[in-house]
Coordinates of C-alpha atoms in Angstrom, one line a residue:
M1 CA -99.4 -15.7 -9.6
S2 CA -96.2 -16.8 -11.4
A3 CA -96.5 -17.8 -15.1
T4 CA -93.5 -20.1 -14.9
L5 CA -93.9 -23.9 -14.7
T6 CA -93.1 -25.6 -11.4
T7 CA -90.5 -28.4 -11.4
A8 CA -93.3 -31.0 -11.2
E9 CA -95.1 -29.5 -14.2
A10 CA -92.0 -29.2 -16.5
P11 CA -91.5 -32.0 -19.0
P12 CA -88.5 -34.2 -18.2
P13 CA -85.6 -33.7 -20.5
A14 CA -84.8 -36.4 -23.0
P15 CA -81.8 -38.5 -22.4
E16 CA -78.6 -37.1 -23.9
E17 CA -78.1 -38.7 -27.3
R18 CA -74.5 -37.7 -27.7
R19 CA -71.8 -39.6 -25.9
P20 CA -68.1 -38.8 -25.4
S21 CA -66.3 -40.1 -28.5
R22 CA -63.3 -42.3 -28.2
L23 CA -62.3 -41.5 -31.7
P24 CA -59.4 -39.1 -32.6
R25 CA -60.6 -35.5 -33.2
W26 CA -59.9 -35.8 -37.0
A27 CA -62.0 -39.0 -37.2
T28 CA -64.9 -37.4 -35.4
R29 CA -64.9 -34.5 -37.9
V30 CA -64.9 -36.7 -41.0
R31 CA -67.3 -39.5 -39.8
R32 CA -70.5 -37.7 -41.0
P33 CA -69.1 -36.7 -44.4
A34 CA -67.8 -40.3 -44.8
A35 CA -71.2 -41.6 -43.8
A36 CA -72.9 -39.4 -46.4
V37 CA -70.6 -40.6 -49.2
A38 CA -71.1 -44.2 -48.0
A39 CA -74.9 -43.7 -48.0
G40 CA -74.7 -42.5 -51.6
A41 CA -72.5 -45.5 -52.5
L42 CA -75.1 -47.9 -51.0
L43 CA -77.8 -46.3 -53.1
F44 CA -75.7 -46.8 -56.2
L45 CA -75.1 -50.5 -55.3
S46 CA -78.8 -51.0 -55.0
F47 CA -79.3 -50.4 -58.7
P48 CA -79.0 -53.0 -61.5
P49 CA -77.3 -55.0 -62.8
R50 CA -76.8 -56.0 -59.1
P51 CA -79.8 -57.7 -57.4
L52 CA -79.0 -55.7 -54.2
W53 CA -82.2 -53.5 -54.1
W54 CA -82.3 -53.9 -50.3
L55 CA -79.1 -51.9 -49.9
A56 CA -81.2 -48.7 -50.4
V57 CA -82.7 -49.2 -47.0
P58 CA -79.4 -49.1 -45.0
G59 CA -78.3 -46.4 -47.4
F60 CA -81.1 -44.1 -46.2
A61 CA -80.6 -45.2 -42.6
L62 CA -76.9 -44.1 -42.8
L63 CA -78.0 -40.9 -44.5
G64 CA -80.5 -40.2 -41.7
W65 CA -77.7 -40.6 -39.2
A66 CA -75.5 -38.1 -41.1
L67 CA -78.3 -35.5 -41.4
R68 CA -80.4 -35.7 -38.3
G69 CA -80.1 -32.6 -36.2
R70 CA -77.7 -30.9 -38.6
R71 CA -78.0 -27.2 -39.6
L72 CA -79.2 -26.4 -43.0
R73 CA -75.8 -25.5 -44.4
A74 CA -74.3 -28.8 -43.1
G75 CA -77.3 -30.7 -44.5
F76 CA -76.6 -29.2 -47.9
G77 CA -72.9 -30.1 -47.8
L78 CA -73.5 -33.6 -46.5
G79 CA -76.2 -34.1 -49.2
Y80 CA -73.8 -33.0 -51.9
L81 CA -71.3 -35.6 -50.8
A82 CA -74.1 -38.2 -50.8
G83 CA -75.0 -37.1 -54.3
L84 CA -71.5 -37.6 -55.5
G85 CA -71.2 -41.0 -53.8
F86 CA -74.4 -42.0 -55.6
L87 CA -74.3 -40.4 -59.0
L88 CA -70.6 -40.5 -59.8
P89 CA -70.6 -44.3 -60.3
L90 CA -74.3 -44.5 -61.4
L91 CA -73.8 -42.1 -64.4
V92 CA -70.2 -43.0 -65.4
W93 CA -71.7 -44.3 -68.7
T94 CA -72.4 -40.7 -69.8
G95 CA -68.7 -40.2 -70.4
E96 CA -68.2 -43.6 -72.2
E97 CA -67.3 -42.0 -75.5
V98 CA -67.1 -38.3 -74.8
G99 CA -64.6 -38.2 -71.9
A100 CA -64.8 -37.4 -68.3
G101 CA -65.7 -33.7 -68.7
P102 CA -69.5 -34.1 -69.5
W103 CA -69.8 -36.9 -67.0
L104 CA -68.4 -34.9 -64.1
A105 CA -70.3 -31.8 -65.1
L106 CA -73.6 -33.7 -65.1
V107 CA -72.9 -35.3 -61.8
A108 CA -71.8 -31.9 -60.3
A109 CA -75.1 -30.4 -61.4
E110 CA -77.4 -33.3 -60.5
S111 CA -75.8 -33.6 -57.0
L112 CA -77.1 -30.1 -56.3
F113 CA -80.7 -31.5 -56.3
V114 CA -79.6 -34.3 -53.9
A115 CA -78.0 -31.7 -51.7
T116 CA -81.2 -29.6 -51.6
A117 CA -83.3 -32.6 -50.7
C118 CA -80.9 -33.4 -47.9
L119 CA -81.0 -29.8 -46.7
L120 CA -84.8 -30.3 -46.4
V121 CA -84.3 -33.6 -44.6
A122 CA -82.0 -31.8 -42.1
A123 CA -84.7 -29.1 -41.6
V124 CA -87.4 -31.6 -40.6
S125 CA -85.2 -34.0 -38.7
R126 CA -86.1 -32.8 -35.2
L127 CA -89.8 -33.1 -35.7
P128 CA -91.8 -35.9 -34.2
A129 CA -92.2 -38.7 -36.7
W130 CA -89.5 -37.0 -38.8
P131 CA -88.9 -40.0 -41.1
V132 CA -92.2 -39.4 -42.8
F133 CA -91.4 -35.8 -43.5
A134 CA -87.8 -36.6 -44.5
A135 CA -88.9 -39.3 -47.0
A136 CA -91.3 -36.8 -48.5
A137 CA -88.5 -34.2 -48.7
W138 CA -86.4 -36.7 -50.7
I139 CA -89.3 -37.1 -53.2
V140 CA -89.4 -33.3 -53.5
G141 CA -85.7 -33.4 -54.7
E142 CA -86.5 -36.1 -57.2
A143 CA -89.6 -34.3 -58.5
V144 CA -87.6 -31.1 -59.1
R145 CA -84.7 -33.0 -60.7
A146 CA -87.2 -34.7 -63.1
R147 CA -88.3 -31.3 -64.4
V148 CA -85.3 -28.9 -64.5
P149 CA -83.2 -27.9 -66.3
F150 CA -83.9 -28.6 -69.9
G151 CA -87.0 -30.8 -69.1
G152 CA -85.2 -32.6 -66.2
F153 CA -83.1 -35.7 -65.7
P154 CA -84.9 -38.3 -63.6
W155 CA -82.3 -41.0 -64.1
G156 CA -81.4 -42.5 -60.7
K157 CA -84.8 -42.1 -59.1
V158 CA -84.8 -44.5 -56.1
A159 CA -87.8 -46.3 -57.5
F160 CA -85.8 -47.5 -60.6
G161 CA -83.5 -49.6 -58.4
Q162 CA -86.4 -51.6 -57.0
A163 CA -87.5 -53.8 -59.9
D164 CA -86.6 -56.9 -57.9
G165 CA -87.6 -55.5 -54.5
V166 CA -90.4 -56.2 -52.1
F167 CA -91.6 -52.6 -52.4
L168 CA -92.3 -52.9 -56.2
P169 CA -96.1 -53.4 -55.9
L170 CA -96.4 -49.9 -54.6
A171 CA -95.6 -48.7 -58.1
A172 CA -99.1 -49.8 -59.0
V173 CA -100.6 -47.8 -56.2
G174 CA -98.8 -44.4 -56.5
G175 CA -96.2 -44.7 -59.2
T176 CA -92.5 -44.1 -58.8
P177 CA -93.0 -41.3 -56.3
L178 CA -94.8 -43.6 -53.8
L179 CA -92.4 -46.4 -54.4
G180 CA -89.4 -44.1 -53.8
F181 CA -91.1 -42.6 -50.7
A182 CA -91.6 -46.1 -49.2
V183 CA -88.0 -47.0 -49.6
A184 CA -86.7 -43.8 -48.1
L185 CA -89.2 -44.0 -45.2
C186 CA -88.2 -47.5 -44.4
G187 CA -84.5 -46.5 -44.3
F188 CA -85.1 -43.4 -42.2
G189 CA -87.4 -45.4 -39.9
L190 CA -84.7 -48.1 -39.5
Y191 CA -82.2 -45.4 -38.3
E192 CA -84.8 -43.8 -36.0
A193 CA -85.7 -47.1 -34.4
V194 CA -82.0 -47.8 -33.6
R195 CA -81.5 -44.2 -32.4
V196 CA -84.5 -44.3 -30.0
L197 CA -83.4 -47.6 -28.5
R198 CA -79.8 -46.4 -28.0
T199 CA -80.8 -42.9 -26.7
Y200 CA -83.2 -44.1 -24.1
R201 CA -81.4 -47.3 -23.1
A202 CA -79.4 -45.5 -20.3
A203 CA -82.7 -44.2 -18.8
G204 CA -83.9 -47.7 -18.2
A205 CA -87.2 -47.2 -20.0
V206 CA -88.0 -46.6 -23.7
P207 CA -90.9 -44.2 -24.3
R208 CA -93.6 -46.0 -26.3
G209 CA -94.6 -43.0 -28.4
P210 CA -91.2 -42.4 -30.2
L211 CA -90.5 -46.1 -30.5
A212 CA -93.9 -46.8 -31.9
A213 CA -93.5 -44.0 -34.5
A214 CA -90.1 -45.3 -35.5
A215 CA -91.4 -48.9 -35.8
L216 CA -94.3 -47.8 -37.9
S217 CA -92.0 -45.9 -40.3
L218 CA -90.0 -49.1 -40.7
L219 CA -92.9 -51.6 -40.9
V220 CA -95.7 -49.7 -42.7
P221 CA -93.9 -49.5 -46.1
V222 CA -93.4 -53.3 -46.0
A223 CA -96.9 -54.0 -44.9
A224 CA -98.3 -51.6 -47.6
A225 CA -96.3 -53.3 -50.3
T226 CA -97.6 -56.7 -49.2
A227 CA -101.1 -55.4 -49.2
A228 CA -100.6 -54.1 -52.8
R229 CA -99.5 -57.4 -54.2
P230 CA -103.0 -58.3 -55.6
L231 CA -102.6 -55.3 -58.0
V232 CA -99.6 -57.0 -59.6
T233 CA -100.9 -59.5 -62.1
D234 CA -100.2 -60.8 -65.6
A235 CA -103.6 -62.1 -66.3
A236 CA -104.8 -61.6 -69.8
E237 CA -107.9 -59.3 -69.8
D238 CA -108.1 -58.8 -73.6
G239 CA -106.5 -62.0 -74.9
T240 CA -102.9 -62.2 -75.9
A241 CA -100.5 -61.1 -78.6
T242 CA -97.4 -62.7 -80.0
V243 CA -94.8 -60.0 -80.4
A244 CA -91.3 -60.0 -81.9
A245 CA -88.5 -57.7 -80.8
I246 CA -85.6 -57.4 -83.3
Q247 CA -82.0 -56.6 -82.2
G248 CA -79.9 -56.2 -85.3
N249 CA -76.7 -55.1 -83.6
V250 CA -74.3 -52.4 -84.8
P251 CA -71.0 -52.6 -86.7
R252 CA -69.0 -51.1 -83.9
L253 CA -69.4 -49.5 -80.4
G254 CA -69.3 -45.9 -79.6
L255 CA -70.4 -42.6 -81.2
D256 CA -69.0 -43.6 -84.7
F257 CA -71.5 -46.4 -85.2
N258 CA -73.7 -43.8 -87.0
D259 CA -71.1 -43.6 -89.8
Q260 CA -72.3 -47.1 -90.9
R261 CA -76.0 -46.3 -90.9
R262 CA -76.7 -48.5 -93.9
A263 CA -75.0 -51.4 -92.1
V264 CA -77.2 -50.9 -89.0
L265 CA -80.3 -50.9 -91.2
D266 CA -79.2 -54.0 -93.1
N267 CA -78.5 -55.8 -89.8
H268 CA -82.1 -55.3 -88.7
A269 CA -83.6 -56.1 -92.0
R270 CA -81.5 -59.3 -92.2
R271 CA -82.5 -60.4 -88.8
T272 CA -86.2 -59.9 -89.6
E273 CA -85.8 -61.9 -92.8
Q274 CA -84.2 -64.7 -90.8
L275 CA -87.1 -64.7 -88.4
A276 CA -89.4 -64.9 -91.4
A277 CA -87.5 -68.0 -92.6
D278 CA -87.7 -69.5 -89.1
V279 CA -91.5 -68.9 -89.0
A280 CA -91.9 -70.5 -92.5
A281 CA -89.8 -73.6 -91.3
G282 CA -91.8 -73.9 -88.1
R283 CA -88.8 -73.1 -85.9
A284 CA -90.5 -69.9 -84.4
P285 CA -94.1 -68.8 -83.9
K286 CA -95.5 -66.2 -86.3
P287 CA -95.7 -62.8 -84.5
D288 CA -98.7 -60.6 -84.8
F289 CA -96.4 -57.6 -85.2
V290 CA -92.7 -56.8 -85.1
L291 CA -90.8 -54.0 -83.2
W292 CA -87.5 -52.6 -84.3
P293 CA -85.4 -50.4 -82.0
E294 CA -84.8 -46.6 -82.1
N295 CA -82.3 -45.6 -84.8
S296 CA -82.7 -49.0 -86.6
S297 CA -82.8 -46.9 -89.8
D298 CA -80.8 -43.6 -89.6
L299 CA -81.4 -43.3 -93.3
D300 CA -84.6 -41.4 -93.9
P301 CA -86.8 -43.9 -95.8
Y302 CA -89.0 -41.0 -97.1
R303 CA -86.0 -39.4 -98.8
N304 CA -83.8 -42.5 -99.5
D305 CA -85.4 -45.0 -101.9
D306 CA -82.7 -47.6 -101.2
A307 CA -83.5 -47.5 -97.4
R308 CA -87.2 -47.8 -98.2
A309 CA -86.6 -50.8 -100.4
V310 CA -84.6 -52.6 -97.7
I311 CA -87.4 -52.0 -95.1
D312 CA -90.1 -53.0 -97.6
R313 CA -88.4 -56.2 -98.4
A314 CA -88.0 -57.2 -94.7
V315 CA -91.5 -56.2 -93.7
T316 CA -93.0 -58.1 -96.7
A317 CA -91.0 -61.1 -95.7
I318 CA -92.3 -61.3 -92.2
G319 CA -95.8 -60.3 -93.4
V320 CA -97.0 -58.4 -90.3
P321 CA -97.0 -54.7 -89.2
T322 CA -93.6 -53.6 -88.1
V323 CA -92.5 -50.5 -86.2
V324 CA -89.3 -49.0 -87.5
G325 CA -87.1 -46.5 -85.7
A326 CA -85.9 -43.9 -88.2
V327 CA -84.2 -40.5 -88.3
I328 CA -86.3 -38.1 -90.5
T329 CA -84.4 -35.4 -92.2
P330 CA -86.7 -32.7 -93.6
A331 CA -85.3 -30.2 -96.1
T332 CA -85.6 -27.5 -93.5
G333 CA -86.1 -27.4 -89.8
K334 CA -85.1 -29.8 -87.1
L335 CA -84.5 -33.6 -87.4
R336 CA -87.1 -36.0 -86.0
N337 CA -86.5 -39.2 -84.0
T338 CA -89.5 -41.0 -85.4
L339 CA -91.1 -44.4 -85.1
I340 CA -92.9 -45.5 -88.3
Q341 CA -95.7 -48.0 -88.5
W342 CA -94.9 -50.0 -91.6
D343 CA -97.5 -52.2 -93.2
P344 CA -96.5 -55.1 -95.4
Q345 CA -99.0 -53.9 -98.1
D346 CA -99.3 -50.2 -97.7
G347 CA -95.8 -49.2 -96.4
P348 CA -95.5 -46.4 -93.9
V349 CA -99.0 -45.6 -92.5
A350 CA -98.4 -43.8 -89.2
T351 CA -95.6 -42.0 -87.3
Y352 CA -94.7 -41.0 -83.8
D353 CA -92.1 -38.3 -83.2
K354 CA -90.2 -38.6 -79.9
R355 CA -91.6 -35.9 -77.6
H356 CA -88.8 -35.6 -75.1
V357 CA -85.6 -35.3 -77.0
Q358 CA -82.4 -35.7 -75.0
P359 CA -80.4 -32.5 -74.2
F360 CA -76.7 -32.7 -75.1
G361 CA -77.5 -35.9 -77.0
E362 CA -80.2 -35.1 -79.6
Y363 CA -79.9 -31.3 -79.3
I364 CA -77.3 -29.0 -77.8
P365 CA -78.6 -26.2 -75.5
M366 CA -76.3 -23.2 -75.3
R367 CA -74.1 -24.7 -78.1
S368 CA -71.5 -21.9 -78.3
F369 CA -70.9 -21.9 -74.6
V370 CA -70.7 -25.7 -74.2
R371 CA -68.3 -25.9 -77.2
I372 CA -65.7 -24.1 -75.0
F373 CA -65.5 -27.1 -72.7
N374 CA -66.1 -30.0 -75.1
K375 CA -65.8 -30.1 -78.9
N376 CA -67.9 -33.3 -79.1
V377 CA -71.0 -31.0 -79.2
D378 CA -70.3 -30.6 -82.9
R379 CA -71.0 -34.3 -83.5
V380 CA -74.6 -33.2 -83.2
S381 CA -74.5 -30.9 -86.2
R382 CA -78.2 -30.6 -86.5
D383 CA -80.6 -30.5 -83.6
F384 CA -83.6 -32.8 -83.2
G385 CA -87.0 -31.3 -82.5
P386 CA -89.7 -32.7 -80.2
G387 CA -93.0 -34.2 -81.4
T388 CA -96.3 -33.2 -79.8
K389 CA -98.7 -36.2 -80.2
V390 CA -99.0 -39.2 -77.9
G391 CA -97.8 -42.4 -79.7
V392 CA -100.2 -45.2 -79.9
F393 CA -100.2 -47.5 -82.9
D394 CA -102.9 -50.0 -83.8
L395 CA -100.8 -53.1 -84.8
A396 CA -103.0 -55.9 -86.0
G397 CA -105.7 -54.9 -83.6
T398 CA -103.5 -54.3 -80.6
E399 CA -103.0 -50.8 -79.4
V400 CA -99.3 -50.4 -78.6
G401 CA -98.1 -47.4 -76.7
L402 CA -94.7 -45.9 -77.7
A403 CA -92.1 -44.3 -75.4
T404 CA -88.7 -43.9 -77.1
C405 CA -85.7 -44.7 -75.1
Y406 CA -85.0 -41.7 -72.8
E407 CA -88.8 -41.1 -72.4
A408 CA -89.1 -44.2 -70.3
A409 CA -87.6 -42.3 -67.4
F410 CA -90.4 -39.7 -67.4
D411 CA -93.6 -40.7 -65.6
W412 CA -95.9 -38.6 -67.9
A413 CA -94.4 -40.0 -71.2
V414 CA -95.3 -43.6 -70.4
R415 CA -98.6 -42.9 -68.6
D416 CA -100.0 -40.9 -71.5
T417 CA -99.8 -43.9 -73.8
V418 CA -101.9 -46.0 -71.4
T419 CA -104.5 -43.3 -70.8
H420 CA -104.8 -43.1 -74.6
G421 CA -105.7 -46.7 -74.9
A422 CA -102.4 -48.7 -75.0
R423 CA -102.8 -52.3 -74.0
L424 CA -99.1 -53.0 -74.4
I425 CA -96.1 -50.7 -74.2
S426 CA -93.0 -50.6 -76.4
V427 CA -89.7 -48.8 -75.4
P428 CA -87.5 -48.9 -78.5
S429 CA -84.0 -47.8 -77.6
N430 CA -80.5 -47.3 -78.9
N431 CA -77.8 -47.8 -76.3
A432 CA -74.8 -48.5 -78.7
T433 CA -73.3 -45.1 -77.8
F434 CA -72.8 -46.3 -74.2
G435 CA -70.8 -49.5 -75.0
R436 CA -71.0 -52.3 -72.4
S437 CA -71.7 -50.0 -69.5
E438 CA -74.5 -50.5 -66.9
M439 CA -76.7 -48.0 -68.7
T440 CA -78.7 -50.6 -70.6
Y441 CA -79.5 -52.5 -67.4
Q442 CA -80.6 -49.4 -65.6
Q443 CA -82.9 -48.6 -68.4
L444 CA -84.3 -52.1 -68.5
A445 CA -85.1 -51.8 -64.8
M446 CA -87.1 -48.7 -65.6
S447 CA -89.3 -50.6 -68.1
R448 CA -89.9 -53.4 -65.5
V449 CA -91.1 -50.8 -63.0
R450 CA -93.3 -49.2 -65.7
A451 CA -94.8 -52.7 -66.4
V452 CA -96.0 -53.0 -62.8
E453 CA -96.9 -49.3 -62.5
H454 CA -99.4 -49.5 -65.4
S455 CA -100.1 -53.3 -65.4
R456 CA -99.0 -53.6 -69.1
A457 CA -96.5 -55.9 -70.9
V458 CA -93.5 -53.9 -72.0
V459 CA -91.3 -54.8 -75.0
V460 CA -87.8 -53.2 -75.2
P461 CA -86.2 -53.6 -78.6
V462 CA -82.6 -52.2 -78.5
T463 CA -80.1 -51.9 -81.4
S464 CA -77.3 -53.6 -79.4
G465 CA -78.9 -54.9 -76.2
V466 CA -80.2 -55.6 -73.8
S467 CA -83.5 -56.2 -75.5
A468 CA -86.3 -57.8 -73.5
I469 CA -90.0 -58.8 -73.3
I470 CA -91.5 -58.1 -69.9
R471 CA -94.8 -59.3 -68.6
P472 CA -97.2 -56.9 -66.6
D473 CA -95.9 -58.2 -63.3
G474 CA -92.4 -57.0 -64.1
T475 CA -90.9 -60.5 -64.9
I476 CA -88.7 -60.9 -68.0
V477 CA -89.7 -63.7 -70.2
R478 CA -87.2 -63.2 -73.1
E479 CA -83.9 -61.3 -72.9
S480 CA -81.0 -60.9 -75.4
R481 CA -77.3 -60.6 -74.8
M482 CA -75.4 -57.4 -75.5
F483 CA -74.0 -56.8 -79.0
T484 CA -75.5 -60.0 -80.4
P485 CA -78.1 -60.1 -83.2
D486 CA -81.3 -61.7 -82.0
A487 CA -85.1 -61.9 -82.5
L488 CA -87.1 -62.3 -79.3
V489 CA -90.6 -63.8 -79.8
A490 CA -93.1 -64.3 -77.0
E491 CA -96.8 -64.4 -76.3
V492 CA -97.8 -61.7 -73.8
P493 CA -101.1 -60.8 -72.1
L494 CA -103.0 -57.7 -73.2
R495 CA -104.7 -55.6 -70.5
S496 CA -106.9 -52.5 -70.5
S497 CA -107.8 -51.9 -66.9
L498 CA -106.1 -49.0 -65.2
T499 CA -104.1 -49.2 -61.9
P500 CA -104.6 -46.6 -59.2
A501 CA -101.2 -45.1 -60.2
T502 CA -102.4 -44.7 -63.8
R503 CA -105.7 -43.2 -62.7
M504 CA -104.1 -40.7 -60.3
G505 CA -101.1 -39.7 -62.4
P506 CA -99.2 -36.9 -60.7
L507 CA -101.5 -36.7 -57.6
P508 CA -99.4 -39.0 -55.3
E509 CA -96.3 -36.9 -56.1
A510 CA -98.2 -33.7 -55.4
A511 CA -99.5 -35.2 -52.1
L512 CA -95.9 -36.0 -51.0
V513 CA -94.7 -32.5 -51.9
A514 CA -97.5 -31.1 -49.8
L515 CA -96.5 -33.4 -46.9
A516 CA -92.9 -32.2 -47.1
A517 CA -94.1 -28.6 -47.2
A518 CA -96.2 -29.2 -44.1
G519 CA -93.2 -30.6 -42.3
L520 CA -91.0 -27.6 -43.4
G521 CA -93.7 -25.2 -42.2
R522 CA -93.9 -26.9 -38.9
A523 CA -90.1 -26.9 -38.5
A524 CA -89.9 -23.2 -39.4
Y525 CA -92.6 -22.3 -36.9
G526 CA -90.8 -24.2 -34.2
A527 CA -87.5 -22.4 -35.1
V528 CA -89.2 -19.1 -34.8
R529 CA -90.7 -19.9 -31.4
R530 CA -87.3 -21.0 -30.1
R531 CA -85.8 -17.7 -31.0
R532 CA -88.4 -15.6 -29.2
P533 CA -87.0 -14.0 -26.0
A534 CA -88.2 -15.6 -22.8
T535 CA -91.1 -13.8 -21.1
A536 CA -92.5 -14.2 -17.5

């Protein structure tokens, strides 16, 4: 008896997806690379300060069209182009004061992670329900990029562009990995739905299975985000606190603002004293505590009596606990980027040292090698060292979690403060180095996502702006202008319950990595089977 299938038993071939192109040959060759670059550009445009979060969905749809069915090498190349289209404009602020070299080097390196993620997308793109595996593959790329090299660089995670989007409630369910996965899945599902309809239209009947899978990929993320909305609340579980964020401003923009460290300190002290006068005159409510930004005192108050006297005078005037951002300069060893809890009676009573210091900003890896390409590395003449303890200050009875500037981009750095009891989060920052670029708006969006992720109010005091006070539902209640002295005062709810995202921590990301691995294993098994010689 023959082992071959009869004609009646053989599955019908799928309708041919490819159609003769009417485009010139050169246009046919460049359309996928052009689509990859355009997809990256749409992802960039979905980020703040533009309220165009929804552009990420067609961005992923276009990327899906460029990658589906491509070989691995082509997927990597197209992904690299997408990374350039995305990260070149997104990270242009990194060259604001140091020139194009570091900016281009960073983009070239980070685009490799996008390219690798797209290679994985191409590998799983012929599987049934491939948008699910492809979206998980994208999260694999983000997960690796957030960890290596030098501790990672998660800036530009898709989730950080969704602070105004309909998918935001998913941050409370599974953190930034689940939020980014939902956006990518919706985009890939949109392309797959269009592809299925176009592919089978000529056959006169659309198969229900592929169309249903595509429709679910498109609709389930939206439905899940809608179902998660009850998790997004700004109800006060533990009362409220009145908080003040001080923005003192800097003497001038750019890297050289540090040359006027005393002027920066005086600006923040002066603005705090002015707030104290406004409180005494009844023009402003009295805060329970005050938050200064990172680098508000680059003069070490432990070694500089004059700086200590300035801070003491300002904190005594306002009369409440104040968090001061300072650079600590021990006689030996590395510098410390430190937040100091300053009491009006007892002075400095607690400290938090930034745990994730910024490579090439606060310390220089491979200094002698990097100096060959850019002499600006010598501006960082003494490296900063990382702290080891989680930062939670008790300020007038309110536990405040601390994540200094760059740390807000890292999931673990913010979550740790909440699991250690923080009922409110502060993200003191210093963005003066980056001028009037979009950097400060991108960072503010991160804090808004973190507010929803952990259901905590977030206060963002910045030296030069934009400072803001954010409620646990991600809405901004007070916001400053850039390079304008200000004191933001607002009453915010305090919360102690933990969201599913806070409870699970890295588990959602690990589950998505496992999902991507399952898809890759299935794709590899299918490839091996196709390569086996035919047997009777």
